[in-house]
């Protein structure tokens, strides 16, 4: 398996974990459990960002061009419905 495949597989697994953590957090009534899962999610987000940076540095991932302030405001308006 190539480095690129391993990094991409890891990023995909971390993204799936983040989705799972978000679901659990939003559906958990037990405050202590919720806080534990939030800490796990935060750690997973850090790992995801670290792997993202590895992928970017190795040329496995090319980020999209930066959005202009106008584009950001347009998307914000569309998402918020205003």
Coordinates of N, CA and C in Angstrom, one line a residue:
X1 N 0.8 -1.2 0.0 CA 0.0 0.0 0.0 C 0.9 1.2 0.0
X2 N 0.5 2.2 -0.8 CA 1.3 3.4 -0.9 C 1.0 4.4 0.2
X3 N 1.9 5.3 0.5 CA 1.7 6.3 1.6 C 0.5 7.1 1.3
X4 N 0.2 7.5 0.1 CA -1.0 8.3 -0.2 C -2.2 7.5 0.2
X5 N -2.3 6.2 -0.1 CA -3.5 5.4 0.2 C -3.6 5.3 1.7
X6 N -2.5 5.1 2.4 CA -2.6 5.0 3.9 C -3.1 6.3 4.5
X7 N -2.6 7.4 4.1 CA -3.0 8.7 4.6 C -4.5 9.0 4.3
X8 N -4.9 8.7 3.1 CA -6.3 8.9 2.7 C -7.2 8.0 3.4
X9 N -6.8 6.7 3.6 CA -7.6 5.8 4.4 C -7.8 6.3 5.9
X10 N -6.7 6.8 6.4 CA -6.7 7.3 7.8 C -7.6 8.5 7.9
X11 N -7.5 9.4 6.9 CA -8.4 10.6 6.9 C -9.9 10.2 6.8
X12 N -10.1 9.2 6.0 CA -11.5 8.8 5.9 C -12.1 8.1 7.2
X13 N -11.2 7.3 7.8 CA -11.6 6.7 9.1 C -11.8 7.8 10.2
X14 N -10.9 8.7 10.2 CA -11.1 9.8 11.2 C -12.4 10.6 11.0
X15 N -12.6 10.9 9.7 CA -13.9 11.6 9.3 C -15.1 10.9 9.8
X16 N -15.1 9.5 9.5 CA -16.2 8.7 10.0 C -16.4 8.7 11.5
X17 N -15.3 8.7 12.2 CA -15.3 8.7 13.6 C -15.9 10.1 14.1
X18 N -15.5 11.2 13.5 CA -16.0 12.5 13.9 C -17.5 12.5 13.7
X19 N -18.0 12.0 12.6 CA -19.4 11.9 12.4 C -20.1 11.1 13.5
X20 N -19.6 10.0 13.8 CA -20.1 9.2 14.9 C -20.1 9.9 16.2
X21 N -19.0 10.5 16.6 CA -19.0 11.3 17.8 C -20.0 12.4 17.9
X22 N -20.2 13.1 16.8 CA -21.2 14.2 16.7 C -22.6 13.6 17.0
X23 N -22.9 12.5 16.4 CA -24.2 11.9 16.6 C -24.4 11.5 18.1
X24 N -23.4 10.9 18.6 CA -23.5 10.5 20.1 C -23.6 11.7 21.0
X25 N -22.8 12.7 20.7 CA -22.9 13.9 21.6 C -24.3 14.6 21.5
X26 N -24.9 14.6 20.3 CA -26.2 15.3 20.2 C -27.3 14.5 20.7
X27 N -27.1 13.2 20.9 CA -28.2 12.3 21.4 C -28.0 11.8 22.8
X28 N -26.9 12.2 23.5 CA -26.6 11.7 24.8 C -27.2 12.6 25.9
X29 N -27.9 12.1 26.9 CA -28.4 12.8 28.0 C -27.5 12.9 29.2
X30 N -26.6 11.8 29.3 CA -25.7 11.8 30.4 C -24.6 12.8 30.2
X31 N -24.5 13.8 31.1 CA -23.6 14.9 30.9 C -22.1 14.4 31.0
X32 N -21.8 13.5 31.9 CA -20.4 13.0 32.0 C -20.0 12.2 30.8
X33 N -20.9 11.4 30.3 CA -20.6 10.6 29.0 C -20.4 11.6 27.9
X34 N -21.3 12.6 27.8 CA -21.2 13.6 26.8 C -19.9 14.3 26.8
X35 N -19.4 14.7 28.0 CA -18.1 15.4 28.1 C -16.9 14.5 27.7
X36 N -17.0 13.2 28.0 CA -16.0 12.3 27.6 C -15.9 12.1 26.1
X37 N -17.1 12.0 25.5 CA -17.2 11.9 24.0 C -16.7 13.2 23.3
X38 N -17.0 14.3 23.9 CA -16.5 15.6 23.4 C -15.0 15.6 23.4
X39 N -14.4 15.1 24.5 CA -12.9 15.1 24.5 C -12.4 14.2 23.5
X40 N -13.0 13.0 23.3 CA -12.6 12.1 22.2 C -12.7 12.7 20.9
X41 N -13.8 13.4 20.6 CA -14.0 14.1 19.4 C -12.9 15.2 19.1
X42 N -12.6 15.9 20.2 CA -11.6 17.0 20.1 C -10.2 16.4 19.7
X43 N -9.9 15.3 20.3 CA -8.7 14.6 20.0 C -8.7 14.1 18.6
X44 N -9.8 13.5 18.1 CA -9.9 13.0 16.8 C -9.8 14.2 15.8
X45 N -10.4 15.3 16.1 CA -10.2 16.5 15.2 C -8.8 16.9 15.1
X46 N -8.1 16.9 16.2 CA -6.6 17.2 16.1 C -5.9 16.2 15.2
X47 N -6.2 15.0 15.4 CA -5.5 13.9 14.6 C -5.8 14.1 13.1
X48 N -7.1 14.4 12.8 CA -7.5 14.6 11.4 C -6.8 15.8 10.8
X49 N -6.7 16.9 11.6 CA -6.0 18.1 11.1 C -4.5 17.8 10.9
X50 N -3.9 17.0 11.8 CA -2.5 16.6 11.6 C -2.3 15.8 10.3
X51 N -3.2 14.8 10.1 CA -3.1 14.0 8.9 C -3.4 14.8 7.6
X52 N -4.3 15.7 7.7 CA -4.6 16.6 6.6 C -3.3 17.4 6.2
X53 N -2.6 17.9 7.2 CA -1.3 18.6 7.0 C -0.3 17.8 6.3
X54 N -0.2 16.5 6.8 CA 0.7 15.5 6.2 C 0.4 15.4 4.7
X55 N -0.9 15.1 4.4 CA -1.4 14.9 3.0 C -1.0 16.2 2.2
X56 N -1.3 17.3 2.7 CA -1.0 18.6 2.0 C 0.5 18.7 1.7
X57 N 1.3 18.5 2.7 CA 2.8 18.6 2.6 C 3.4 17.7 1.6
X58 N 2.8 16.5 1.5 CA 3.3 15.4 0.6 C 2.7 15.6 -0.8
X59 N 1.8 16.5 -1.0 CA 1.2 16.7 -2.3 C 0.1 15.8 -2.6
X60 N -0.4 15.1 -1.5 CA -1.6 14.1 -1.7 C -2.9 14.9 -1.8
X61 N -2.9 16.1 -1.3 CA -4.1 16.9 -1.3 C -3.8 18.3 -1.6
X62 N -4.6 18.8 -2.5 CA -4.5 20.2 -2.9 C -5.8 21.0 -2.5
X63 N -5.6 21.9 -1.5 CA -6.8 22.6 -1.0 C -7.4 23.5 -2.1
X64 N -8.7 23.7 -2.0 CA -9.4 24.6 -3.0 C -8.9 26.0 -2.8
X65 N -9.1 26.8 -3.8 CA -8.7 28.3 -3.6 C -9.4 28.9 -2.5
X66 N -8.8 29.9 -1.9 CA -9.5 30.6 -0.8 C -10.7 31.4 -1.3
X67 N -11.8 31.3 -0.5 CA -13.0 32.0 -0.9 C -12.8 33.5 -0.6
X68 N -13.5 34.3 -1.4 CA -13.5 35.7 -1.2 C -14.5 36.1 0.0
X69 N -14.4 37.2 0.5 CA -15.3 37.7 1.6 C -16.7 37.7 1.0
X70 N -16.9 38.1 -0.2 CA -18.2 38.1 -0.9 C -18.8 36.7 -1.0
X71 N -17.9 35.7 -1.4 CA -18.4 34.3 -1.5 C -18.8 33.8 -0.1
X72 N -18.0 34.1 0.9 CA -18.3 33.7 2.3 C -19.6 34.2 2.7
X73 N -19.9 35.5 2.5 CA -21.1 36.1 2.9 C -22.3 35.5 2.1
X74 N -22.1 35.2 0.9 CA -23.2 34.6 0.1 C -23.6 33.2 0.7
X75 N -22.6 32.4 1.0 CA -22.8 31.1 1.5 C -23.5 31.2 2.9
X76 N -23.0 32.1 3.7 CA -23.6 32.4 5.1 C -25.1 32.7 4.9
X77 N -25.4 33.6 4.0 CA -26.8 34.0 3.8 C -27.6 32.8 3.3
X78 N -27.1 32.0 2.4 CA -27.8 30.8 1.9 C -28.1 29.8 3.0
X79 N -27.1 29.6 3.9 CA -27.2 28.6 4.9 C -28.1 29.1 6.0
X80 N -28.0 30.3 6.4 CA -28.9 30.9 7.5 C -30.3 31.2 7.0
X81 N -30.5 31.3 5.7 CA -31.8 31.6 5.2 C -32.2 33.0 5.2
X82 N -31.2 33.9 5.4 CA -31.5 35.3 5.4 C -31.0 36.0 4.1

